[in-house]
Amino acid sequence: MTKLSDDDLMEAVHDLMHLARAQLLRHMPDDGLGPMEGRALGFFVRHPGSTQTDLVQHAARDKGQLARLIAVLKDKGLLVARPDEHDRRVIRLYPTEAAQHRHESVMRHRRQVAARAARGLDAPERQALLRLLRHMQDNLRDGGL
């Protein structure tokens, strides 16, 4: 049996994510939203009432870039902004009904892609794969090389 290198493992993870993303993008709603806008919208669907700062911390992206994404989502009628009840300087963002429907459609398709990718894996294999992937994530979160 050929010894697999660390690079072989990373290449396999990369290839898997590339294939999954390609399938997801192929069936995304044609609403003019890019992948980053879709992810930002998904954040607010999962965390209604969050702020732009919450998204910046979650996404670890540039504040200006995310401000532009939020503006696009508001312009498209997918997010509404409301002042916080206790501190009117804080603006909370909420998904509209259209955003909820879009998110549900995307998540339905995502579940289909995930089921296809995991087809043939039994429960212990799924648990082992998830444990191993989380171990790799933890290794990268530890920082430094």
GROMACS .gro file of C-alpha atoms in nm:
model
  145
    1MET     CA    1   0.000   0.000   0.000
    2THR     CA    2   0.132   0.345  -0.095
    3LYS     CA    3   0.199   0.582   0.193
    4LEU     CA    4  -0.022   0.890   0.182
    5SER     CA    5   0.137   1.225   0.256
    6ASP     CA    6  -0.020   1.514   0.445
    7ASP     CA    7  -0.042   1.690   0.108
    8ASP     CA    8  -0.244   1.397  -0.032
    9LEU     CA    9  -0.494   1.439   0.253
   10MET     CA   10  -0.527   1.814   0.201
   11GLU     CA   11  -0.567   1.763  -0.173
   12ALA     CA   12  -0.849   1.514  -0.114
   13VAL     CA   13  -1.026   1.758   0.124
   14HIS     CA   14  -0.979   2.038  -0.130
   15ASP     CA   15  -1.115   1.826  -0.415
   16LEU     CA   16  -1.417   1.721  -0.209
   17MET     CA   17  -1.503   2.081  -0.122
   18HIS     CA   18  -1.451   2.194  -0.482
   19LEU     CA   19  -1.690   1.927  -0.610
   20ALA     CA   20  -1.948   2.003  -0.341
   21ARG     CA   21  -1.932   2.380  -0.404
   22ALA     CA   22  -1.964   2.329  -0.779
   23GLN     CA   23  -2.279   2.122  -0.731
   24LEU     CA   24  -2.422   2.373  -0.484
   25LEU     CA   25  -2.352   2.669  -0.712
   26ARG     CA   26  -2.499   2.491  -1.014
   27HIS     CA   27  -2.839   2.484  -0.844
   28MET     CA   28  -2.836   2.813  -0.655
   29PRO     CA   29  -3.131   3.046  -0.704
   30ASP     CA   30  -3.063   3.289  -0.989
   31ASP     CA   31  -3.114   3.598  -0.774
   32GLY     CA   32  -2.786   3.772  -0.843
   33LEU     CA   33  -2.632   3.690  -0.505
   34GLY     CA   34  -2.275   3.571  -0.495
   35PRO     CA   35  -2.147   3.304  -0.257
   36MET     CA   36  -2.031   3.556   0.007
   37GLU     CA   37  -2.366   3.735   0.001
   38GLY     CA   38  -2.541   3.401   0.038
   39ARG     CA   39  -2.324   3.309   0.337
   40ALA     CA   40  -2.387   3.648   0.500
   41LEU     CA   41  -2.760   3.610   0.444
   42GLY     CA   42  -2.747   3.260   0.592
   43PHE     CA   43  -2.579   3.402   0.903
   44PHE     CA   44  -2.867   3.646   0.959
   45VAL     CA   45  -3.127   3.376   0.895
   46ARG     CA   46  -2.961   3.161   1.161
   47HIS     CA   47  -2.899   3.459   1.393
   48PRO     CA   48  -3.179   3.711   1.338
   49GLY     CA   49  -3.122   4.040   1.517
   50SER     CA   50  -2.745   4.015   1.494
   51THR     CA   51  -2.537   4.319   1.407
   52GLN     CA   52  -2.281   4.390   1.138
   53THR     CA   53  -2.015   4.356   1.411
   54ASP     CA   54  -2.146   4.008   1.494
   55LEU     CA   55  -2.104   3.909   1.129
   56VAL     CA   56  -1.752   4.057   1.116
   57GLN     CA   57  -1.653   3.850   1.420
   58HIS     CA   58  -1.816   3.535   1.283
   59ALA     CA   59  -1.681   3.562   0.930
   60ALA     CA   60  -1.338   3.704   1.016
   61ARG     CA   61  -1.368   3.929   0.709
   62ASP     CA   62  -1.302   4.295   0.642
   63LYS     CA   63  -1.562   4.526   0.800
   64GLY     CA   64  -1.594   4.735   0.483
   65GLN     CA   65  -1.646   4.430   0.262
   66LEU     CA   66  -1.922   4.302   0.490
   67ALA     CA   67  -2.084   4.647   0.508
   68ARG     CA   68  -2.112   4.641   0.128
   69LEU     CA   69  -2.260   4.289   0.137
   70ILE     CA   70  -2.518   4.396   0.393
   71ALA     CA   71  -2.607   4.699   0.181
   72VAL     CA   72  -2.665   4.471  -0.120
   73LEU     CA   73  -2.886   4.240   0.086
   74LYS     CA   74  -3.088   4.535   0.216
   75ASP     CA   75  -3.122   4.680  -0.136
   76LYS     CA   76  -3.251   4.344  -0.261
   77GLY     CA   77  -3.513   4.337   0.016
   78LEU     CA   78  -3.354   4.039   0.193
   79LEU     CA   79  -3.251   4.216   0.515
   80VAL     CA   80  -3.419   4.486   0.720
   81ALA     CA   81  -3.241   4.702   0.975
   82ARG     CA   82  -3.398   4.804   1.304
   83PRO     CA   83  -3.252   4.999   1.595
   84ASP     CA   84  -3.193   4.801   1.912
   85GLU     CA   85  -3.470   4.852   2.171
   86HIS     CA   86  -3.223   4.937   2.449
   87ASP     CA   87  -2.953   5.122   2.254
   88ARG     CA   88  -3.080   5.302   1.946
   89ARG     CA   89  -2.721   5.342   1.819
   90VAL     CA   90  -2.702   4.965   1.764
   91ILE     CA   91  -2.860   4.846   1.439
   92ARG     CA   92  -2.996   4.492   1.434
   93LEU     CA   93  -3.047   4.305   1.106
   94TYR     CA   94  -3.335   4.069   1.034
   95PRO     CA   95  -3.403   3.846   0.731
   96THR     CA   96  -3.721   3.910   0.536
   97GLU     CA   97  -3.966   3.640   0.438
   98ALA     CA   98  -3.803   3.627   0.094
   99ALA     CA   99  -3.468   3.564   0.263
  100GLN     CA  100  -3.617   3.284   0.471
  101HIS     CA  101  -3.756   3.116   0.157
  102ARG     CA  102  -3.424   3.150  -0.028
  103HIS     CA  103  -3.234   3.006   0.267
  104GLU     CA  104  -3.473   2.710   0.295
  105SER     CA  105  -3.430   2.637  -0.076
  106VAL     CA  106  -3.050   2.653  -0.052
  107MET     CA  107  -3.047   2.433   0.259
  108ARG     CA  108  -3.273   2.176   0.092
  109HIS     CA  109  -3.029   2.151  -0.198
  110ARG     CA  110  -2.732   2.144   0.039
  111ARG     CA  111  -2.883   1.844   0.221
  112GLN     CA  112  -2.926   1.667  -0.114
  113VAL     CA  113  -2.560   1.728  -0.208
  114ALA     CA  114  -2.446   1.614   0.138
  115ALA     CA  115  -2.655   1.298   0.115
  116ARG     CA  116  -2.509   1.221  -0.226
  117ALA     CA  117  -2.153   1.278  -0.103
  118ALA     CA  118  -2.205   1.053   0.202
  119ARG     CA  119  -2.393   0.780   0.014
  120GLY     CA  120  -2.265   0.436   0.111
  121LEU     CA  121  -2.110   0.545   0.440
  122ASP     CA  122  -2.258   0.367   0.741
  123ALA     CA  123  -2.306   0.535   1.079
  124PRO     CA  124  -1.968   0.432   1.228
  125GLU     CA  125  -1.787   0.550   0.912
  126ARG     CA  126  -1.970   0.884   0.928
  127GLN     CA  127  -1.880   0.927   1.294
  128ALA     CA  128  -1.515   0.837   1.228
  129LEU     CA  129  -1.495   1.076   0.931
  130LEU     CA  130  -1.647   1.360   1.129
  131ARG     CA  131  -1.411   1.294   1.423
  132LEU     CA  132  -1.109   1.295   1.192
  133LEU     CA  133  -1.214   1.613   1.009
  134ARG     CA  134  -1.274   1.792   1.339
  135HIS     CA  135  -0.932   1.676   1.457
  136MET     CA  136  -0.777   1.834   1.147
  137GLN     CA  137  -0.977   2.154   1.206
  138ASP     CA  138  -0.855   2.168   1.567
  139ASN     CA  139  -0.497   2.123   1.448
  140LEU     CA  140  -0.533   2.426   1.219
  141ARG     CA  141  -0.711   2.634   1.484
  142ASP     CA  142  -0.416   2.583   1.719
  143GLY     CA  143  -0.229   2.832   1.501
  144GLY     CA  144   0.135   2.841   1.398
  145LEU     CA  145   0.319   2.604   1.172
   0.00000   0.00000   0.00000
